[in-house]
Amino acid sequence: MEINGIETNEQIRYDSLNLSPEMLAVLQKKGYEMATPVQGGCIPFLMEGKDVVAKAPTGTGKTFAFGIPIVEHTDPATKYVSSLILAPTRELALQIRDELTSLCEAKEGLRVVCLYGGQPIDKQITQMKKKPQIVVATPGRLMDCKKRKAIRLDRVETVILDEADRMLDMGFIDDVTKILDMMPNRKNLGLFSATISREVMDISWVYQRDPAEVTVRPVAEDRPDIQQYRIALDSREEKLGTMVALLEGGEYERAIAFCNTKNMTDRLAAMLKMQDVSCEAIHGSIQQRSREKTLQRFRDGKIRVLVATDVAARGLDIDDVDVVFNYDVPDEQEYYIHRIGRTGRAKKHGVAYTFCASISDAIKMDEIEKNQRFDIQKLAFDEDGCLMMEESENN
């Protein structure tokens, strides 16, 4: 981990971070004693009310890194919104709300409300009338609530942009800047991101003052235990049979298959059902209520395969996926990282297969392997139709 450009490998205990006894009791109840690197790096600065730019891989505990200081600073007697967390997707917003709500056990009377699209806005406006101190929101729905005068932002002191890179990539930069401009009493701004893009830096330059920079790099011992394979296929038509064979041969109970388009997601789900594989599709055009039901059924083990676009690669509270299939090679290297990161979580072993059915697929995978320094094993079918490890070019 780097803090303001200085490398440090110090392991930090929660009880060394000047947290309240009540917060330490909540963390102890959860079984947590040691802070993750991003938490150990960010919590002290946010507790001091400073601006922070944090770059850390997905699944490193970023929500607690900003959630703990927010809860510690918030007075339950407050009758206005004092902290705002912006998230790019409904799934991530709901996950953040749930984690913050669990931390609020440290202070009776703290209220967290989540504002996101796909749910009737009237219900969320009713929740705002209960005067929450902490709001988690997607930018679009927050702007809708602001237009209806359902929320005031003029007394917000702490603002967090979670997955800032993703949020700006999705075209929310205008909404984000408008929202930031609505908060004249903002004291600190935290930018949390897996990558620091030019757009993220632009936000930092305009809206932050001498921010602390915390960078957590994935190192060998911290990287998830994920065995990665790429499979060379002669045509796209071979993908379905290969996937079904791998599902059965590996006896995987819970899998996510990623496609690049909504249309392909629906098609793959339909084809898998024809092969008697229990599955459902999830993407941005499916109603939020249906998506949430599908995700819950997947968590409950009632669905074996979740077929998804990249909307499901980030921000979903799914920790026990046995295998990930890249049915389509992703167009962006960052998507590959987030896709395979859905498996191998919580110190469990995970497996990821990527199907390469064209020269362009192979080129994209070569670039991913080179730039991300991943060890990706190459597989191919032999003359007898058996999947075999390809010989290394160095042998």
mmCIF file of C-alpha atoms in Angstrom:
data_model
loop_
_atom_site.group_PDB
_atom_site.id
_atom_site.type_symbol
_atom_site.label_atom_id
_atom_site.label_comp_id
_atom_site.label_asym_id
_atom_site.label_seq_id
_atom_site.Cartn_x
_atom_site.Cartn_y
_atom_site.Cartn_z
ATOM 1 C CA MET A 1 0.000 0.000 0.000
ATOM 2 C CA GLU A 2 1.112 3.547 -0.719
ATOM 3 C CA ILE A 3 0.006 6.543 1.338
ATOM 4 C CA ASN A 4 0.868 9.843 -0.316
ATOM 5 C CA GLY A 5 3.508 8.085 -2.368
ATOM 6 C CA ILE A 6 5.180 6.348 0.578
ATOM 7 C CA GLU A 7 5.169 2.547 0.630
ATOM 8 C CA THR A 8 3.972 0.919 3.835
ATOM 9 C CA ASN A 9 3.192 -2.681 4.749
ATOM 10 C CA GLU A 10 2.032 -1.930 8.276
ATOM 11 C CA GLN A 11 -0.913 -4.006 9.459
ATOM 12 C CA ILE A 12 -3.398 -1.900 11.367
ATOM 13 C CA ARG A 13 -5.804 -3.004 14.070
ATOM 14 C CA TYR A 14 -9.182 -1.326 14.369
ATOM 15 C CA ASP A 15 -8.510 -0.572 18.037
ATOM 16 C CA SER A 16 -5.541 1.614 17.007
ATOM 17 C CA LEU A 17 -7.694 3.932 14.845
ATOM 18 C CA ASN A 18 -9.255 5.981 17.685
ATOM 19 C CA LEU A 19 -12.705 4.536 17.070
ATOM 20 C CA SER A 20 -15.451 4.673 19.665
ATOM 21 C CA PRO A 21 -15.971 1.706 21.993
ATOM 22 C CA GLU A 22 -19.396 1.213 20.409
ATOM 23 C CA MET A 23 -17.933 0.954 16.898
ATOM 24 C CA LEU A 24 -15.209 -1.418 18.080
ATOM 25 C CA ALA A 25 -17.914 -3.571 19.681
ATOM 26 C CA VAL A 26 -19.832 -3.732 16.376
ATOM 27 C CA LEU A 27 -16.676 -4.723 14.487
ATOM 28 C CA GLN A 28 -15.758 -7.293 17.119
ATOM 29 C CA LYS A 29 -19.250 -8.771 16.874
ATOM 30 C CA LYS A 30 -18.628 -9.219 13.149
ATOM 31 C CA GLY A 31 -15.333 -10.946 13.951
ATOM 32 C CA TYR A 32 -13.140 -8.127 12.621
ATOM 33 C CA GLU A 33 -9.938 -7.104 14.404
ATOM 34 C CA MET A 34 -7.571 -6.109 11.595
ATOM 35 C CA ALA A 35 -8.369 -3.345 9.115
ATOM 36 C CA THR A 36 -7.834 -4.086 5.435
ATOM 37 C CA PRO A 37 -5.132 -1.926 3.781
ATOM 38 C CA VAL A 38 -7.616 0.494 2.216
ATOM 39 C CA GLN A 39 -9.380 0.853 5.571
ATOM 40 C CA GLY A 40 -6.154 1.352 7.481
ATOM 41 C CA GLY A 41 -5.038 3.932 4.935
ATOM 42 C CA CYS A 42 -8.276 5.913 4.570
ATOM 43 C CA ILE A 43 -9.978 5.860 7.980
ATOM 44 C CA PRO A 44 -7.438 8.142 9.752
ATOM 45 C CA PHE A 45 -7.693 10.828 7.046
ATOM 46 C CA LEU A 46 -11.486 10.695 6.852
ATOM 47 C CA MET A 47 -11.722 10.798 10.640
ATOM 48 C CA GLU A 48 -9.743 14.059 10.431
ATOM 49 C CA GLY A 49 -12.155 15.407 7.835
ATOM 50 C CA LYS A 50 -9.642 15.398 4.977
ATOM 51 C CA ASP A 51 -10.242 14.721 1.293
ATOM 52 C CA VAL A 52 -9.153 11.293 0.053
ATOM 53 C CA VAL A 53 -8.451 9.656 -3.296
ATOM 54 C CA ALA A 54 -8.355 5.887 -2.815
ATOM 55 C CA LYS A 55 -7.427 3.406 -5.520
ATOM 56 C CA ALA A 56 -8.063 -0.168 -4.470
ATOM 57 C CA PRO A 57 -9.201 -3.419 -6.117
ATOM 58 C CA THR A 58 -12.792 -4.588 -5.841
ATOM 59 C CA GLY A 59 -13.516 -6.623 -2.706
ATOM 60 C CA THR A 60 -10.952 -4.917 -0.430
ATOM 61 C CA GLY A 61 -13.389 -3.440 2.084
ATOM 62 C CA LYS A 62 -13.852 0.061 0.671
ATOM 63 C CA THR A 63 -17.357 0.488 2.122
ATOM 64 C CA PHE A 64 -16.093 0.231 5.708
ATOM 65 C CA ALA A 65 -13.178 2.540 4.792
ATOM 66 C CA PHE A 66 -15.607 5.434 4.370
ATOM 67 C CA GLY A 67 -18.593 4.015 6.266
ATOM 68 C CA ILE A 68 -16.864 3.801 9.654
ATOM 69 C CA PRO A 69 -15.795 7.495 9.701
ATOM 70 C CA ILE A 70 -19.230 8.587 8.467
ATOM 71 C CA VAL A 71 -21.023 6.753 11.267
ATOM 72 C CA GLU A 72 -18.494 7.949 13.843
ATOM 73 C CA HIS A 73 -18.993 11.585 12.792
ATOM 74 C CA THR A 74 -22.785 11.547 12.542
ATOM 75 C CA ASP A 75 -24.950 12.797 15.394
ATOM 76 C CA PRO A 76 -28.182 10.758 15.745
ATOM 77 C CA ALA A 77 -29.965 13.937 16.843
ATOM 78 C CA THR A 78 -29.319 15.548 13.450
ATOM 79 C CA LYS A 79 -32.504 16.216 11.470
ATOM 80 C CA TYR A 80 -30.900 16.740 8.051
ATOM 81 C CA VAL A 81 -28.719 14.849 5.553
ATOM 82 C CA SER A 82 -25.110 15.264 6.637
ATOM 83 C CA SER A 83 -23.468 12.508 4.537
ATOM 84 C CA LEU A 84 -24.053 11.485 0.931
ATOM 85 C CA ILE A 85 -22.655 8.442 -0.861
ATOM 86 C CA LEU A 86 -23.052 8.249 -4.638
ATOM 87 C CA ALA A 87 -22.857 4.874 -6.404
ATOM 88 C CA PRO A 88 -23.120 4.045 -10.119
ATOM 89 C CA THR A 89 -25.603 1.157 -9.869
ATOM 90 C CA ARG A 90 -28.670 0.218 -7.890
ATOM 91 C CA GLU A 91 -27.035 -3.018 -6.763
ATOM 92 C CA LEU A 92 -24.001 -1.269 -5.325
ATOM 93 C CA ALA A 93 -26.143 1.409 -3.676
ATOM 94 C CA LEU A 94 -28.231 -1.256 -1.931
ATOM 95 C CA GLN A 95 -25.118 -3.120 -0.820
ATOM 96 C CA ILE A 96 -23.613 0.057 0.641
ATOM 97 C CA ARG A 97 -26.865 0.829 2.438
ATOM 98 C CA ASP A 98 -26.918 -2.620 4.026
ATOM 99 C CA GLU A 99 -23.307 -2.379 5.193
ATOM 100 C CA LEU A 100 -23.791 1.125 6.584
ATOM 101 C CA THR A 101 -26.972 0.041 8.342
ATOM 102 C CA SER A 102 -25.017 -2.728 10.074
ATOM 103 C CA LEU A 103 -22.425 -0.174 11.240
ATOM 104 C CA CYS A 104 -25.203 2.076 12.547
ATOM 105 C CA GLU A 105 -25.720 -0.418 15.363
ATOM 106 C CA ALA A 106 -22.940 1.599 17.018
ATOM 107 C CA LYS A 107 -25.256 4.612 17.319
ATOM 108 C CA GLU A 108 -28.944 4.295 18.074
ATOM 109 C CA GLY A 109 -31.048 6.676 16.028
ATOM 110 C CA LEU A 110 -28.933 6.827 12.887
ATOM 111 C CA ARG A 111 -30.977 6.414 9.726
ATOM 112 C CA VAL A 112 -29.793 5.416 6.243
ATOM 113 C CA VAL A 113 -31.961 5.804 3.130
ATOM 114 C CA CYS A 114 -31.178 4.454 -0.333
ATOM 115 C CA LEU A 115 -32.394 6.327 -3.425
ATOM 116 C CA TYR A 116 -32.215 4.406 -6.693
ATOM 117 C CA GLY A 117 -34.150 3.924 -9.908
ATOM 118 C CA GLY A 118 -36.401 0.975 -10.611
ATOM 119 C CA GLN A 119 -38.526 1.549 -7.517
ATOM 120 C CA PRO A 120 -41.452 3.974 -7.222
ATOM 121 C CA ILE A 121 -40.021 7.352 -6.272
ATOM 122 C CA ASP A 122 -42.964 8.093 -3.972
ATOM 123 C CA LYS A 123 -41.863 5.351 -1.565
ATOM 124 C CA GLN A 124 -38.387 6.824 -1.392
ATOM 125 C CA ILE A 125 -39.755 10.335 -0.868
ATOM 126 C CA THR A 126 -41.753 8.945 2.067
ATOM 127 C CA GLN A 127 -38.540 7.506 3.509
ATOM 128 C CA MET A 128 -36.855 10.898 3.201
ATOM 129 C CA LYS A 129 -39.571 12.384 5.411
ATOM 130 C CA LYS A 130 -38.100 10.331 8.292
ATOM 131 C CA LYS A 131 -35.126 12.710 8.171
ATOM 132 C CA PRO A 132 -32.203 10.339 7.543
ATOM 133 C CA GLN A 133 -28.720 11.596 8.292
ATOM 134 C CA ILE A 134 -27.054 9.368 5.667
ATOM 135 C CA VAL A 135 -28.222 8.951 2.064
ATOM 136 C CA VAL A 136 -26.879 6.461 -0.472
ATOM 137 C CA ALA A 137 -27.993 7.225 -4.014
ATOM 138 C CA THR A 138 -27.486 6.734 -7.700
ATOM 139 C CA PRO A 139 -26.965 10.125 -9.403
ATOM 140 C CA GLY A 140 -30.064 9.990 -11.614
ATOM 141 C CA ARG A 141 -32.523 9.194 -8.834
ATOM 142 C CA LEU A 142 -30.919 11.754 -6.526
ATOM 143 C CA MET A 143 -31.443 14.443 -9.176
ATOM 144 C CA ASP A 144 -35.082 13.339 -9.528
ATOM 145 C CA CYS A 145 -35.611 13.666 -5.775
ATOM 146 C CA LYS A 146 -33.903 17.063 -5.758
ATOM 147 C CA LYS A 147 -36.217 18.330 -8.516
ATOM 148 C CA ARG A 148 -39.195 17.242 -6.413
ATOM 149 C CA LYS A 149 -37.688 19.038 -3.417
ATOM 150 C CA ALA A 150 -37.642 15.747 -1.518
ATOM 151 C CA ILE A 151 -34.043 16.201 -0.373
ATOM 152 C CA ARG A 152 -31.872 19.099 0.704
ATOM 153 C CA LEU A 153 -28.125 18.950 0.148
ATOM 154 C CA ASP A 154 -27.094 22.362 1.483
ATOM 155 C CA ARG A 155 -26.013 20.953 4.875
ATOM 156 C CA VAL A 156 -24.162 17.875 3.614
ATOM 157 C CA GLU A 157 -20.637 17.777 5.053
ATOM 158 C CA THR A 158 -19.202 14.481 3.778
ATOM 159 C CA VAL A 159 -19.517 13.207 0.214
ATOM 160 C CA ILE A 160 -18.250 9.879 -1.121
ATOM 161 C CA LEU A 161 -18.118 8.807 -4.755
ATOM 162 C CA ASP A 162 -17.843 5.024 -4.717
ATOM 163 C CA GLU A 163 -16.598 3.327 -7.877
ATOM 164 C CA ALA A 164 -16.029 6.802 -9.224
ATOM 165 C CA ASP A 165 -14.423 5.520 -12.425
ATOM 166 C CA ARG A 166 -17.448 3.400 -13.252
ATOM 167 C CA MET A 167 -19.845 6.212 -12.410
ATOM 168 C CA LEU A 168 -18.122 8.657 -14.755
ATOM 169 C CA ASP A 169 -17.722 6.018 -17.485
ATOM 170 C CA MET A 170 -21.495 5.517 -17.394
ATOM 171 C CA GLY A 171 -22.030 9.168 -18.325
ATOM 172 C CA PHE A 172 -22.940 10.567 -14.915
ATOM 173 C CA ILE A 173 -20.251 13.274 -14.887
ATOM 174 C CA ASP A 174 -22.721 16.127 -15.492
ATOM 175 C CA ASP A 175 -25.043 14.930 -12.732
ATOM 176 C CA VAL A 176 -22.107 14.373 -10.361
ATOM 177 C CA THR A 177 -20.713 17.866 -10.860
ATOM 178 C CA LYS A 178 -24.176 19.422 -10.485
ATOM 179 C CA ILE A 179 -24.676 17.495 -7.238
ATOM 180 C CA LEU A 180 -21.279 18.539 -5.881
ATOM 181 C CA ASP A 181 -22.082 22.159 -6.713
ATOM 182 C CA MET A 182 -25.285 21.893 -4.630
ATOM 183 C CA MET A 183 -23.321 21.356 -1.397
ATOM 184 C CA PRO A 184 -21.723 24.640 -0.295
ATOM 185 C CA ASN A 185 -21.007 23.345 3.216
ATOM 186 C CA ARG A 186 -19.168 20.220 2.094
ATOM 187 C CA LYS A 187 -16.131 19.647 4.301
ATOM 188 C CA ASN A 188 -14.572 16.599 2.684
ATOM 189 C CA LEU A 189 -14.864 14.485 -0.448
ATOM 190 C CA GLY A 190 -13.733 10.887 -0.835
ATOM 191 C CA LEU A 191 -13.143 9.350 -4.253
ATOM 192 C CA PHE A 192 -12.979 5.541 -4.170
ATOM 193 C CA SER A 193 -12.129 3.756 -7.380
ATOM 194 C CA ALA A 194 -10.563 0.617 -8.791
ATOM 195 C CA THR A 195 -8.792 2.748 -11.404
ATOM 196 C CA ILE A 196 -7.960 6.435 -11.452
ATOM 197 C CA SER A 197 -9.082 7.673 -14.854
ATOM 198 C CA ARG A 198 -8.614 11.151 -16.291
ATOM 199 C CA GLU A 199 -12.250 11.929 -15.445
ATOM 200 C CA VAL A 200 -11.708 10.942 -11.816
ATOM 201 C CA MET A 201 -8.631 13.180 -11.628
ATOM 202 C CA ASP A 202 -10.616 16.054 -13.151
ATOM 203 C CA ILE A 203 -13.156 15.761 -10.329
ATOM 204 C CA SER A 204 -10.317 15.664 -7.801
ATOM 205 C CA TRP A 205 -8.602 18.752 -9.205
ATOM 206 C CA VAL A 206 -11.782 20.811 -9.183
ATOM 207 C CA TYR A 207 -13.457 19.669 -5.964
ATOM 208 C CA GLN A 208 -10.746 18.442 -3.599
ATOM 209 C CA ARG A 209 -8.192 20.303 -1.516
ATOM 210 C CA ASP A 210 -4.793 18.643 -1.068
ATOM 211 C CA PRO A 211 -6.304 15.130 -0.905
ATOM 212 C CA ALA A 212 -4.556 12.227 0.770
ATOM 213 C CA GLU A 213 -3.751 9.562 -1.813
ATOM 214 C CA VAL A 214 -4.115 5.915 -0.804
ATOM 215 C CA THR A 215 -3.192 3.217 -3.307
ATOM 216 C CA VAL A 216 -3.688 -0.482 -2.609
ATOM 217 C CA ARG A 217 -2.107 -2.689 -5.250
ATOM 218 C CA PRO A 218 -3.051 -6.347 -5.587
ATOM 219 C CA VAL A 219 -0.028 -8.341 -4.454
ATOM 220 C CA ALA A 220 0.413 -12.068 -4.753
ATOM 221 C CA GLU A 221 -0.684 -12.877 -1.214
ATOM 222 C CA ASP A 222 -3.679 -10.524 -1.385
ATOM 223 C CA ARG A 223 -4.926 -11.543 -4.822
ATOM 224 C CA PRO A 224 -7.922 -13.837 -4.863
ATOM 225 C CA ASP A 225 -7.161 -17.518 -5.429
ATOM 226 C CA ILE A 226 -8.493 -17.760 -8.986
ATOM 227 C CA GLN A 227 -7.299 -20.324 -11.507
ATOM 228 C CA GLN A 228 -7.689 -18.716 -14.923
ATOM 229 C CA TYR A 229 -8.089 -20.600 -18.209
ATOM 230 C CA ARG A 230 -8.575 -19.519 -21.813
ATOM 231 C CA ILE A 231 -10.040 -22.049 -24.209
ATOM 232 C CA ALA A 232 -9.355 -21.902 -27.951
ATOM 233 C CA LEU A 233 -12.460 -22.784 -29.981
ATOM 234 C CA ASP A 234 -12.916 -23.056 -33.736
ATOM 235 C CA SER A 235 -16.241 -21.219 -33.766
ATOM 236 C CA ARG A 236 -18.798 -19.459 -31.569
ATOM 237 C CA GLU A 237 -21.101 -22.458 -31.969
ATOM 238 C CA GLU A 238 -18.753 -24.509 -29.784
ATOM 239 C CA LYS A 239 -19.148 -22.223 -26.767
ATOM 240 C CA LEU A 240 -22.451 -23.610 -25.450
ATOM 241 C CA GLY A 241 -21.441 -27.265 -25.496
ATOM 242 C CA THR A 242 -18.085 -26.433 -23.916
ATOM 243 C CA MET A 243 -19.707 -24.474 -21.122
ATOM 244 C CA VAL A 244 -22.245 -27.196 -20.330
ATOM 245 C CA ALA A 245 -19.485 -29.837 -20.334
ATOM 246 C CA LEU A 246 -17.366 -27.752 -17.952
ATOM 247 C CA LEU A 247 -20.343 -27.141 -15.662
ATOM 248 C CA GLU A 248 -21.029 -30.856 -15.386
ATOM 249 C CA GLY A 249 -17.420 -32.015 -15.321
ATOM 250 C CA GLY A 250 -16.419 -29.517 -12.655
ATOM 251 C CA GLU A 251 -19.592 -30.115 -10.636
ATOM 252 C CA TYR A 252 -19.894 -26.366 -10.119
ATOM 253 C CA GLU A 253 -22.953 -25.477 -8.074
ATOM 254 C CA ARG A 254 -22.949 -21.713 -8.632
ATOM 255 C CA ALA A 255 -21.719 -19.982 -11.792
ATOM 256 C CA ILE A 256 -21.872 -16.613 -13.510
ATOM 257 C CA ALA A 257 -21.557 -16.379 -17.295
ATOM 258 C CA PHE A 258 -20.761 -12.964 -18.748
ATOM 259 C CA CYS A 259 -21.787 -11.738 -22.199
ATOM 260 C CA ASN A 260 -21.046 -8.409 -23.852
ATOM 261 C CA THR A 261 -24.607 -7.580 -24.931
ATOM 262 C CA LYS A 262 -28.109 -7.831 -23.511
ATOM 263 C CA ASN A 263 -29.249 -9.784 -26.560
ATOM 264 C CA MET A 264 -26.527 -12.405 -26.132
ATOM 265 C CA THR A 265 -27.324 -12.640 -22.427
ATOM 266 C CA ASP A 266 -30.955 -13.488 -23.158
ATOM 267 C CA ARG A 267 -29.976 -15.924 -25.912
ATOM 268 C CA LEU A 268 -27.475 -17.782 -23.727
ATOM 269 C CA ALA A 269 -29.958 -18.079 -20.862
ATOM 270 C CA ALA A 270 -32.538 -19.534 -23.257
ATOM 271 C CA MET A 271 -30.021 -22.005 -24.713
ATOM 272 C CA LEU A 272 -28.890 -23.156 -21.274
ATOM 273 C CA LYS A 273 -32.492 -23.753 -20.220
ATOM 274 C CA MET A 274 -32.890 -25.958 -23.308
ATOM 275 C CA GLN A 275 -29.938 -27.954 -21.943
ATOM 276 C CA ASP A 276 -31.806 -28.373 -18.623
ATOM 277 C CA VAL A 277 -29.476 -25.975 -16.803
ATOM 278 C CA SER A 278 -31.300 -23.826 -14.254
ATOM 279 C CA CYS A 279 -30.431 -20.226 -15.074
ATOM 280 C CA GLU A 280 -31.718 -16.677 -15.435
ATOM 281 C CA ALA A 281 -30.473 -13.577 -17.232
ATOM 282 C CA ILE A 282 -29.756 -10.238 -15.595
ATOM 283 C CA HIS A 283 -29.023 -6.966 -17.393
ATOM 284 C CA GLY A 284 -29.981 -3.310 -17.439
ATOM 285 C CA SER A 285 -33.210 -3.707 -19.406
ATOM 286 C CA ILE A 286 -34.756 -6.105 -16.883
ATOM 287 C CA GLN A 287 -36.937 -4.430 -14.265
ATOM 288 C CA GLN A 288 -35.230 -3.830 -10.951
ATOM 289 C CA ARG A 289 -37.751 -5.878 -8.988
ATOM 290 C CA SER A 290 -37.200 -8.887 -11.265
ATOM 291 C CA ARG A 291 -33.440 -8.468 -11.029
ATOM 292 C CA GLU A 292 -33.537 -8.444 -7.239
ATOM 293 C CA LYS A 293 -35.706 -11.573 -7.174
ATOM 294 C CA THR A 294 -33.314 -13.318 -9.566
ATOM 295 C CA LEU A 295 -30.294 -12.370 -7.478
ATOM 296 C CA GLN A 296 -31.958 -13.623 -4.304
ATOM 297 C CA ARG A 297 -32.828 -16.945 -5.949
ATOM 298 C CA PHE A 298 -29.215 -17.218 -7.100
ATOM 299 C CA ARG A 299 -27.935 -16.546 -3.584
ATOM 300 C CA ASP A 300 -30.398 -19.117 -2.216
ATOM 301 C CA GLY A 301 -29.062 -21.754 -4.618
ATOM 302 C CA LYS A 302 -32.298 -22.036 -6.598
ATOM 303 C CA ILE A 303 -30.526 -20.926 -9.787
ATOM 304 C CA ARG A 304 -27.311 -22.603 -10.842
ATOM 305 C CA VAL A 305 -26.154 -20.114 -13.485
ATOM 306 C CA LEU A 306 -26.573 -16.360 -13.592
ATOM 307 C CA VAL A 307 -26.084 -15.037 -17.128
ATOM 308 C CA ALA A 308 -25.135 -11.378 -17.002
ATOM 309 C CA THR A 309 -23.821 -8.315 -18.725
ATOM 310 C CA ASP A 310 -21.183 -6.243 -16.968
ATOM 311 C CA VAL A 311 -23.846 -4.513 -14.897
ATOM 312 C CA ALA A 312 -23.506 -7.514 -12.567
ATOM 313 C CA ALA A 313 -19.716 -7.528 -12.468
ATOM 314 C CA ARG A 314 -19.489 -4.811 -9.853
ATOM 315 C CA GLY A 315 -21.311 -3.974 -6.693
ATOM 316 C CA LEU A 316 -23.274 -7.167 -6.209
ATOM 317 C CA ASP A 317 -23.232 -8.841 -2.828
ATOM 318 C CA ILE A 318 -22.399 -12.335 -4.114
ATOM 319 C CA ASP A 319 -19.404 -13.950 -2.462
ATOM 320 C CA ASP A 320 -19.587 -17.699 -3.095
ATOM 321 C CA VAL A 321 -19.463 -18.148 -6.872
ATOM 322 C CA ASP A 322 -17.623 -21.341 -7.835
ATOM 323 C CA VAL A 323 -16.819 -20.449 -11.425
ATOM 324 C CA VAL A 324 -16.998 -17.556 -13.872
ATOM 325 C CA PHE A 325 -17.399 -18.023 -17.619
ATOM 326 C CA ASN A 326 -16.413 -15.251 -19.983
ATOM 327 C CA TYR A 327 -18.748 -16.438 -22.733
ATOM 328 C CA ASP A 328 -17.682 -13.321 -24.617
ATOM 329 C CA VAL A 329 -14.211 -11.858 -24.183
ATOM 330 C CA PRO A 330 -14.804 -8.418 -22.627
ATOM 331 C CA ASP A 331 -14.040 -5.318 -24.674
ATOM 332 C CA GLU A 332 -12.263 -3.620 -21.764
ATOM 333 C CA GLN A 333 -9.493 -5.171 -19.664
ATOM 334 C CA GLU A 334 -11.015 -3.637 -16.560
ATOM 335 C CA TYR A 335 -14.219 -5.608 -17.178
ATOM 336 C CA TYR A 336 -12.212 -8.839 -17.220
ATOM 337 C CA ILE A 337 -10.763 -8.037 -13.796
ATOM 338 C CA HIS A 338 -14.157 -7.288 -12.298
ATOM 339 C CA ARG A 339 -15.782 -10.319 -13.914
ATOM 340 C CA ILE A 340 -13.328 -12.889 -12.607
ATOM 341 C CA GLY A 341 -13.373 -11.097 -9.256
ATOM 342 C CA ARG A 342 -16.848 -12.494 -8.628
ATOM 343 C CA THR A 343 -15.192 -15.845 -7.788
ATOM 344 C CA GLY A 344 -12.333 -16.646 -5.425
ATOM 345 C CA ARG A 345 -13.739 -14.332 -2.753
ATOM 346 C CA ALA A 346 -13.545 -14.697 1.017
ATOM 347 C CA LYS A 347 -10.316 -16.722 0.717
ATOM 348 C CA LYS A 348 -12.042 -19.424 -1.354
ATOM 349 C CA HIS A 349 -10.627 -21.027 -4.492
ATOM 350 C CA GLY A 350 -12.221 -19.834 -7.710
ATOM 351 C CA VAL A 351 -12.055 -20.738 -11.397
ATOM 352 C CA ALA A 352 -12.517 -18.556 -14.489
ATOM 353 C CA TYR A 353 -12.843 -19.771 -18.096
ATOM 354 C CA THR A 354 -12.686 -17.480 -21.124
ATOM 355 C CA PHE A 355 -13.807 -18.683 -24.557
ATOM 356 C CA CYS A 356 -11.652 -17.516 -27.483
ATOM 357 C CA ALA A 357 -13.459 -18.223 -30.750
ATOM 358 C CA SER A 358 -11.722 -15.729 -33.038
ATOM 359 C CA ILE A 359 -8.379 -14.095 -33.701
ATOM 360 C CA SER A 360 -9.618 -10.852 -32.110
ATOM 361 C CA ASP A 361 -10.592 -12.786 -28.966
ATOM 362 C CA ALA A 362 -7.083 -14.239 -28.750
ATOM 363 C CA ILE A 363 -5.477 -10.827 -29.252
ATOM 364 C CA LYS A 364 -7.574 -9.276 -26.498
ATOM 365 C CA MET A 365 -6.666 -12.094 -24.107
ATOM 366 C CA ASP A 366 -2.969 -11.753 -24.976
ATOM 367 C CA GLU A 367 -3.187 -8.081 -24.022
ATOM 368 C CA ILE A 368 -4.995 -8.845 -20.762
ATOM 369 C CA GLU A 369 -2.408 -11.455 -19.806
ATOM 370 C CA LYS A 370 0.477 -9.141 -20.650
ATOM 371 C CA ASN A 371 -0.796 -5.932 -19.080
ATOM 372 C CA GLN A 372 -2.354 -7.464 -15.959
ATOM 373 C CA ARG A 373 0.460 -9.990 -15.473
ATOM 374 C CA PHE A 374 -2.029 -12.796 -15.051
ATOM 375 C CA ASP A 375 -1.040 -16.435 -15.336
ATOM 376 C CA ILE A 376 -3.752 -17.699 -17.694
ATOM 377 C CA GLN A 377 -3.491 -21.357 -18.707
ATOM 378 C CA LYS A 378 -4.293 -22.177 -22.338
ATOM 379 C CA LEU A 379 -6.631 -25.087 -23.096
ATOM 380 C CA ALA A 380 -7.683 -26.572 -26.438
ATOM 381 C CA PHE A 381 -9.500 -29.647 -27.696
ATOM 382 C CA ASP A 382 -7.359 -32.472 -29.095
ATOM 383 C CA GLU A 383 -8.288 -34.771 -32.010
ATOM 384 C CA ASP A 384 -10.367 -36.959 -29.700
ATOM 385 C CA GLY A 385 -12.386 -34.031 -28.384
ATOM 386 C CA CYS A 386 -10.651 -33.956 -25.004
ATOM 387 C CA LEU A 387 -9.779 -30.624 -23.429
ATOM 388 C CA MET A 388 -6.010 -30.525 -22.970
ATOM 389 C CA MET A 389 -3.427 -28.047 -21.729
ATOM 390 C CA GLU A 390 -1.573 -26.450 -24.623
ATOM 391 C CA GLU A 391 2.175 -26.848 -24.683
ATOM 392 C CA SER A 392 4.088 -23.711 -23.761
ATOM 393 C CA GLU A 393 5.959 -22.010 -26.575
ATOM 394 C CA ASN A 394 9.068 -22.165 -24.402
ATOM 395 C CA ASN A 395 8.985 -25.981 -24.169
#
